[in-house]
CSV table of C-alpha atoms in Angstrom, one decimal:
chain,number,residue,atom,x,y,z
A,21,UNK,CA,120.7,304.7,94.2
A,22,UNK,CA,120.7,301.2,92.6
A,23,UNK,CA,117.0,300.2,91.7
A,24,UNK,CA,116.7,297.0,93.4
A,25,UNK,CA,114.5,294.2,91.0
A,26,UNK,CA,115.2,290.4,91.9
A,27,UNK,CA,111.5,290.0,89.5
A,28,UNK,CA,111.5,289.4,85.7
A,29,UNK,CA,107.9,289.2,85.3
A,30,UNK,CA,104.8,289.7,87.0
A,31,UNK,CA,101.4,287.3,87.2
A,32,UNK,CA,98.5,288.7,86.8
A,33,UNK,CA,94.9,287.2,88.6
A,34,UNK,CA,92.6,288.0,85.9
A,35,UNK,CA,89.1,288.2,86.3
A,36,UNK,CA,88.1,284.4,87.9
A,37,UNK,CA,90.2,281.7,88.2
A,38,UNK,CA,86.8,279.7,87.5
A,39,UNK,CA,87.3,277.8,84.3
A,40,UNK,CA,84.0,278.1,83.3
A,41,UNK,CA,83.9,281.8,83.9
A,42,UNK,CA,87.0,282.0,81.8
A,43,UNK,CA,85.6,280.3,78.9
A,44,UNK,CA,82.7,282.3,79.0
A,45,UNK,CA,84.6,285.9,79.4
A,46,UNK,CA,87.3,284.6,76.1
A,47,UNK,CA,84.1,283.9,74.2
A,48,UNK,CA,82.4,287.1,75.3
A,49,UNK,CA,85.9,289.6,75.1
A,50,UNK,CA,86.6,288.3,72.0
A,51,UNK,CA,83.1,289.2,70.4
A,52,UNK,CA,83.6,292.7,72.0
A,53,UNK,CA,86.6,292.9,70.9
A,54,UNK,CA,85.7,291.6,67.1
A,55,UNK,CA,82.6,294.3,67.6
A,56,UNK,CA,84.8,297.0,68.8
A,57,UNK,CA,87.1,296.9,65.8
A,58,UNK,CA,84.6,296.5,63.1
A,59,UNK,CA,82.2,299.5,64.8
A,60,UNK,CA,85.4,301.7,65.0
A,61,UNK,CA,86.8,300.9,61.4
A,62,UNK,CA,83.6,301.2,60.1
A,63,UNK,CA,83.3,305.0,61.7
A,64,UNK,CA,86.6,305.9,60.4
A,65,UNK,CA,86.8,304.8,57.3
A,66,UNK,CA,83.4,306.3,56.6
A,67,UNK,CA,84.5,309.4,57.9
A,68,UNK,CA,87.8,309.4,55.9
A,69,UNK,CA,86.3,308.4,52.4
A,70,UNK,CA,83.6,311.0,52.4
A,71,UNK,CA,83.0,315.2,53.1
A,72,UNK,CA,82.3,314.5,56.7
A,73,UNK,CA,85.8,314.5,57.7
A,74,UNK,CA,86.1,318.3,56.2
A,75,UNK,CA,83.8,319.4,59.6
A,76,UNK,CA,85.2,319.5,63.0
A,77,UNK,CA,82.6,317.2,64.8
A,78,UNK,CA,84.0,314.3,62.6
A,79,UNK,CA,87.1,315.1,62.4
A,80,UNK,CA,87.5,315.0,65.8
A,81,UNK,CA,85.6,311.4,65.7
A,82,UNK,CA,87.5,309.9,63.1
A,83,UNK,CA,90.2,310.1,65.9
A,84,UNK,CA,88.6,309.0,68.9
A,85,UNK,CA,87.9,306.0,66.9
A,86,UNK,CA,91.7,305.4,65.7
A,87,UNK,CA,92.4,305.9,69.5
A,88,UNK,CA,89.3,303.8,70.6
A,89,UNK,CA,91.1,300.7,68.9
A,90,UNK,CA,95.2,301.5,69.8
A,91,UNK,CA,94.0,302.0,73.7
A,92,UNK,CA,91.6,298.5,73.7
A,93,UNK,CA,94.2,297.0,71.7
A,94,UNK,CA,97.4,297.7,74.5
A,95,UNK,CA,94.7,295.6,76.9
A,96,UNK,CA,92.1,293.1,75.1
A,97,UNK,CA,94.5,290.8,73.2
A,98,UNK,CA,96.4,289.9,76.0
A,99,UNK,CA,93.4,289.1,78.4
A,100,UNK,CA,91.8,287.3,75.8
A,101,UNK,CA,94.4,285.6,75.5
A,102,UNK,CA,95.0,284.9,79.4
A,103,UNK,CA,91.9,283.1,79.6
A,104,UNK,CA,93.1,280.4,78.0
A,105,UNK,CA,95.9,279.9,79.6
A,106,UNK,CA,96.4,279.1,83.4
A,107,UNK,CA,99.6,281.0,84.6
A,108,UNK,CA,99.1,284.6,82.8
A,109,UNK,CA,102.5,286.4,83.1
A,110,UNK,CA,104.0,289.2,81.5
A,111,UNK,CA,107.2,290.4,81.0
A,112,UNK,CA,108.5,293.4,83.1
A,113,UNK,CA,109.2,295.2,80.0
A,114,UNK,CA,105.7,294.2,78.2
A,115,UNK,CA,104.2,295.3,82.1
A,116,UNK,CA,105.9,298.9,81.5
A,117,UNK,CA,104.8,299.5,78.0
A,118,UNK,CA,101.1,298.8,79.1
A,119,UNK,CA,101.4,301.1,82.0
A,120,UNK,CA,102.6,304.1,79.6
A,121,UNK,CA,100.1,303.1,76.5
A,122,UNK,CA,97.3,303.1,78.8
A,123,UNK,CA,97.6,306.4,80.0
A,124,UNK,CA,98.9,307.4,77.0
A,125,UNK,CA,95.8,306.4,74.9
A,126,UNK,CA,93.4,307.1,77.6
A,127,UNK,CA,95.1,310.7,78.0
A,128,UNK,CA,94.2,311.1,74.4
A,129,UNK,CA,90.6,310.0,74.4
A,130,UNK,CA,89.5,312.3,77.5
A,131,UNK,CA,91.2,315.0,75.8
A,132,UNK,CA,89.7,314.2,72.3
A,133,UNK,CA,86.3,314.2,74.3
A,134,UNK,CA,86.6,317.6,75.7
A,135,UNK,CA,87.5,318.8,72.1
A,136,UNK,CA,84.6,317.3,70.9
A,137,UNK,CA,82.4,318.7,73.8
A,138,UNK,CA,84.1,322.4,72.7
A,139,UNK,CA,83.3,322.0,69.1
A,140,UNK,CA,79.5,321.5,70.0
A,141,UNK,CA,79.6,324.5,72.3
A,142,UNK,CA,81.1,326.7,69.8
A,143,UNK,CA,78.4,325.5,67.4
A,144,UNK,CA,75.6,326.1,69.5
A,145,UNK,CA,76.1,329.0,71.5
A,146,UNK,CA,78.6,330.7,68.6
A,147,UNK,CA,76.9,329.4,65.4
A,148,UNK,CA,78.3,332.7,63.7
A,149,UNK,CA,82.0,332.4,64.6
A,150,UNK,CA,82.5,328.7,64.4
A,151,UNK,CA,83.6,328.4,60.9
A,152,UNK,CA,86.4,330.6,62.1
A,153,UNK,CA,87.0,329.2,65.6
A,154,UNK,CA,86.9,325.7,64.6
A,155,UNK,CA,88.6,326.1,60.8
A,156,UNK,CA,90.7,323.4,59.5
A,157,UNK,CA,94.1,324.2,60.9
A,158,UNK,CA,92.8,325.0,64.3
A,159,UNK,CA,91.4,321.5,64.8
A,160,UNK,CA,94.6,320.2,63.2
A,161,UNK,CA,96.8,322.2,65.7
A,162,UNK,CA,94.2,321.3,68.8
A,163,UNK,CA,94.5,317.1,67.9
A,164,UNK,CA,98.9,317.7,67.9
A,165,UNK,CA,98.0,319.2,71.2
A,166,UNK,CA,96.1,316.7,72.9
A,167,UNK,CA,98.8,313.6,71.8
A,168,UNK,CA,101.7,316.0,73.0
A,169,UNK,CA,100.0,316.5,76.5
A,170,UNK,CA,99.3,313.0,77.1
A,171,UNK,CA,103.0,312.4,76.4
A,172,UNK,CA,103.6,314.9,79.5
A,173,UNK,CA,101.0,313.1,81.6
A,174,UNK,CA,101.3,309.8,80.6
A,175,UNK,CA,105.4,309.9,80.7
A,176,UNK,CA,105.8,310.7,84.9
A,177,UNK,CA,103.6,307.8,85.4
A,178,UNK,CA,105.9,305.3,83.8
A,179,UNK,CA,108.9,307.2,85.5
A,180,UNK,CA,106.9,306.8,89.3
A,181,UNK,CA,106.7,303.4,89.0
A,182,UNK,CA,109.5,302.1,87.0
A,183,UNK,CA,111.7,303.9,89.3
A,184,UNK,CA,109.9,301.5,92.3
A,185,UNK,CA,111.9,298.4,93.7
A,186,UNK,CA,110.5,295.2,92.9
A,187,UNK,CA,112.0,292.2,94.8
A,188,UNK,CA,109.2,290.4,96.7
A,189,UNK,CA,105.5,289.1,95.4
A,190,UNK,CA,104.5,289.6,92.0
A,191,UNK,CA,101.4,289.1,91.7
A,192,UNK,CA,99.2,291.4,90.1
A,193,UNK,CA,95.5,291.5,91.0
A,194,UNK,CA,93.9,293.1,88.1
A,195,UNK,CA,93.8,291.6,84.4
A,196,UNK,CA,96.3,294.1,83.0
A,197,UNK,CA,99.2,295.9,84.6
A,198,UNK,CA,97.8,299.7,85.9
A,199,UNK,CA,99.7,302.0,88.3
A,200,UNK,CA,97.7,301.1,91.5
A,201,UNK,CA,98.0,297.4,91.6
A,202,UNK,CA,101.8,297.8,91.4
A,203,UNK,CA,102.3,300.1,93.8
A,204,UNK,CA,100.7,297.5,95.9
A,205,UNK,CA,103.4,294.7,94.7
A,206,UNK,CA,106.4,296.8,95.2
A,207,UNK,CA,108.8,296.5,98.3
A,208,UNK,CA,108.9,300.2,99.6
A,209,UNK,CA,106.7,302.4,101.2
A,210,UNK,CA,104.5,303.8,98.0
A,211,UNK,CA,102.3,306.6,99.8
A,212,UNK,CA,103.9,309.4,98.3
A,213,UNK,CA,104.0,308.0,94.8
A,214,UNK,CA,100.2,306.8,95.3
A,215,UNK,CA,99.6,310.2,96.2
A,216,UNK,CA,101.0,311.8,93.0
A,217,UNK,CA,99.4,309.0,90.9
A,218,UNK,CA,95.9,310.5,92.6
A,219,UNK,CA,97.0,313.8,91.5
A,220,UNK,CA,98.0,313.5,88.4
A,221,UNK,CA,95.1,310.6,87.3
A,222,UNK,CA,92.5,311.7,89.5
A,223,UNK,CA,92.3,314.8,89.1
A,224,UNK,CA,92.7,315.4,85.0
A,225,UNK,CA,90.0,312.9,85.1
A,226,UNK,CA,87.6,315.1,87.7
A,227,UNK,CA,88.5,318.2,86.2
A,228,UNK,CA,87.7,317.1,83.2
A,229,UNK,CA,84.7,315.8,83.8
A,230,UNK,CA,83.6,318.7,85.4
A,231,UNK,CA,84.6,320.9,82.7
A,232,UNK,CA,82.5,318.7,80.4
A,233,UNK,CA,79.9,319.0,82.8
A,234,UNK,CA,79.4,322.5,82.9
A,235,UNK,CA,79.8,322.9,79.3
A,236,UNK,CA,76.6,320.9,78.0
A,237,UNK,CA,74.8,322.9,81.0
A,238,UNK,CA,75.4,325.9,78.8
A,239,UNK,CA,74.5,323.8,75.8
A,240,UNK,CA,71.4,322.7,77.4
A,241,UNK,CA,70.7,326.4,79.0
A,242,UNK,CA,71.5,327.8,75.3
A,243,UNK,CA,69.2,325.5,73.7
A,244,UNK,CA,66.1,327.4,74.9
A,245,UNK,CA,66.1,329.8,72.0
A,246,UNK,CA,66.4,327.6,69.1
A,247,UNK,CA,63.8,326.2,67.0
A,248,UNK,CA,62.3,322.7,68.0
A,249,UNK,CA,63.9,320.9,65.1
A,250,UNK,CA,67.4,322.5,66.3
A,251,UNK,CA,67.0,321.3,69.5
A,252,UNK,CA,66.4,317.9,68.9
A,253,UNK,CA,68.7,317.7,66.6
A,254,UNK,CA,71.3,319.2,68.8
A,255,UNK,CA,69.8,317.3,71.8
A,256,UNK,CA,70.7,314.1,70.0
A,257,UNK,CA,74.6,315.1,69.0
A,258,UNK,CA,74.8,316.3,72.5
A,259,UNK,CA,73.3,313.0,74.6
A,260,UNK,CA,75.7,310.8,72.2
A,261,UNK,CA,78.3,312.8,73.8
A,262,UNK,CA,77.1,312.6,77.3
A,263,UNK,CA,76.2,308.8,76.9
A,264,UNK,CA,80.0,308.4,76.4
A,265,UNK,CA,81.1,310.7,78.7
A,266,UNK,CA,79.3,309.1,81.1
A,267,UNK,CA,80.4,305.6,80.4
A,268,UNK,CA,84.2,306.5,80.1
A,269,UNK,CA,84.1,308.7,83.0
A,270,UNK,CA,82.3,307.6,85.7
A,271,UNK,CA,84.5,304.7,86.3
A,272,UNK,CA,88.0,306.1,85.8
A,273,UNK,CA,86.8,308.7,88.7
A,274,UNK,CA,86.3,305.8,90.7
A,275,UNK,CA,89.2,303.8,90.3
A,276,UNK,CA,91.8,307.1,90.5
A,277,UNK,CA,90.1,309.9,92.8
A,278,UNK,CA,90.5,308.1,96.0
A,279,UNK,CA,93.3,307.2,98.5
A,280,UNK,CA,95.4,305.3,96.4
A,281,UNK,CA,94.3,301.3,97.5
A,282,UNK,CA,92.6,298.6,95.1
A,283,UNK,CA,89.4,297.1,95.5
A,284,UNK,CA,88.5,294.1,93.3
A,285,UNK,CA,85.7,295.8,92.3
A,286,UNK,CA,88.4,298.0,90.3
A,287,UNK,CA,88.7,295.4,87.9
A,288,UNK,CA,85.1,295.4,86.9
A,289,UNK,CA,85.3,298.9,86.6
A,290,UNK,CA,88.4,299.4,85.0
A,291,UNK,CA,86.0,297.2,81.6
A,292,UNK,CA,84.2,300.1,81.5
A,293,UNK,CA,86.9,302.4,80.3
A,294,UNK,CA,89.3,300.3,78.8
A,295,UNK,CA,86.4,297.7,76.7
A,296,UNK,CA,82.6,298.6,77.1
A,297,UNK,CA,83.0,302.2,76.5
A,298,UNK,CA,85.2,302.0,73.3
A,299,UNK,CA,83.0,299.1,72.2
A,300,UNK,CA,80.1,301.3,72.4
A,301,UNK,CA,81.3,304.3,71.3
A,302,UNK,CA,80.5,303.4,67.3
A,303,UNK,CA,76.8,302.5,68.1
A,304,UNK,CA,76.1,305.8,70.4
A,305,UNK,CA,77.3,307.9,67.3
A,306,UNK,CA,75.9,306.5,64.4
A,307,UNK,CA,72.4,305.6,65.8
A,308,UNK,CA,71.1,308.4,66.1
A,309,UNK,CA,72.7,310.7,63.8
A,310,UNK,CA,71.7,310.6,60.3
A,311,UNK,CA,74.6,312.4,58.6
A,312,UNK,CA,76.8,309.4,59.7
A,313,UNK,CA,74.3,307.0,58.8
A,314,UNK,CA,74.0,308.5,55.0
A,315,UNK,CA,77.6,308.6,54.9
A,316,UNK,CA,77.9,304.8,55.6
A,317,UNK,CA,75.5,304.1,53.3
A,318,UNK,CA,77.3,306.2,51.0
A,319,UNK,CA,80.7,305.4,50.9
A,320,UNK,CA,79.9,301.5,51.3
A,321,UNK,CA,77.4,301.3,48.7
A,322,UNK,CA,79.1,302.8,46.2
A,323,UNK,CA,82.7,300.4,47.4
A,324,UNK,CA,80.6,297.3,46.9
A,325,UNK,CA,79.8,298.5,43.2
A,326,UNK,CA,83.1,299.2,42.4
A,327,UNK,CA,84.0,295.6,43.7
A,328,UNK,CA,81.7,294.5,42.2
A,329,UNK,CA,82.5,296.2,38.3
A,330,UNK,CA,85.9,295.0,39.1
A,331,UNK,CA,85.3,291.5,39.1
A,332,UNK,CA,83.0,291.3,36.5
């Protein structure tokens, strides 16, 4: 059958339609958004210029931060820019691509979370045997993994809903096109494909979480045997991991386990996952662990001397 599209482009609400409020969230997005690029380039680069990246933990980090920025980045620009404008549209095409690159990059970063959350319990509860579970080609192979099976969940999602008519409204209440708020914009009955989006999004999401869940309470259970000094310093990797479990998590459960509606709660929500937790990510890893912090140090330091030898 003929998909039946008499729209070009959608408009999307935003967050307020209060100017003030809309000065206020550019000013404020745009610092987070500054902040989130500079915390994450920071993280990777460091991580990329020194021994770090040669263990697993990091490795796996240096990534989360590369897909910290591309995930903000498919979202943040454009509703920075929308708040300066008064009619926020966006193509149908541009609408599509953020659909896929959303779940694409999200796919990634809950999957490069649960390798993260592996390598740790491999550490602690296998000390003996990491080296050879979590060698250099392993982590390799497990990172080509995790971007080829977001590819096989992210790709359906595009297909459910650029499959949908579109022919009446199109206005989009949310400040960046997502699955749910079109469904709610297109002219058919969408229970079905609402139904697979729960299925597919809600539930990697709660599984995921869940395995997470149970496998820092066998870190935690573990923990009882170690020395004091191991357990704090495994107690701090492990609640920098948790922290941002938490963050990224407990809000995407929300917004996709449920009968698929919208609420405009969703969109404050959906900041948690797609700006506050990336944002935050660099912070909740380098605080507290002193190995990234001597690495920074590192591998800056010794950049600004060279800068500096070359110009003098």
């Amino acid at each position: 059958m003929e998909i039946q599209r008499n729209i070009s482009e959608f408009i999307l609400l935003g967050l307020s339609h209060d100017p003030n409020i809309q000065l206020f969230c550019f000013v404020l997005f745009l610092f987070c958004y500054v902040s989130l690029l500079i915390g994450n380039l920071l993280i990777l680069v460091s991580i990329r210029c020194s021994s770090l990246f040669q263990q697993p933990m990091y490795y796996f980090l240096s990534h989360l931060s590369s897909v910290d920025i591309l995930y903000t980045s498919s979202v943040t620009p454009k509703l920075i820019g929308d708040m300066l404008v008064k009619i926020k549209s966006i193509s149908f095409g541009s609408c599509m691509l953020q659909v896929f690159s959303m779940h694409y990059f999200g796919s990634i970063e809950i999957l490069i979370l649960t390798a993260m959350a592996f390598d740790r319990y491999v550490a602690i509860c296998k000390p003996l045997h990491y080296m050879i579970i979590m060698n250099k080609t392993k982590c390799s192979l497990i990172v080509l993994a995790i971007w080829a099976i977001s590819v096989v969940h992210s790709f359906p999602q595009l297909f459910l809903i650029i499959r949908l008519p579109f022919c009446g409204p199109n206005e989009i209440d949310h400040y960046f096109c997502d699955v749910l708020p079109l469904l709610k914009v297109a002219c058919t009955d969408t229970y079905i494909t609402g139904v697979l989006v729960v299925a597919n999004s809600g539930m990697i999401s709660l599984v995921t979480f869940i395995v997470l869940v149970v496998s820092y309470a066998i870190i935690l259970f573990t923990l009882r045997n170690h020395s004091a000094e191991g357990r704090r310093k495994a107690l701090s990797t492990c609640g920098s991991h948790i922290t941002v479990v938490v963050l990224f998590f407990a809000p995407a459960i929300f917004v996709y386990l449920r009968p698929p509606t919208t609420y405009p709660e969703d969109k404050v929500f959906a900041l948690f996952y797609t700006i506050i937790a990336p944002m935050f990510n660099p912070l909740i890893y380098t605080l507290r662990n002193e190995e990234m912090k001597n690495a920074m140090r590192k591998v800056w330091c010794q950049g600004y001397f060279r800068w500096k030898l070359i110009i003098y």
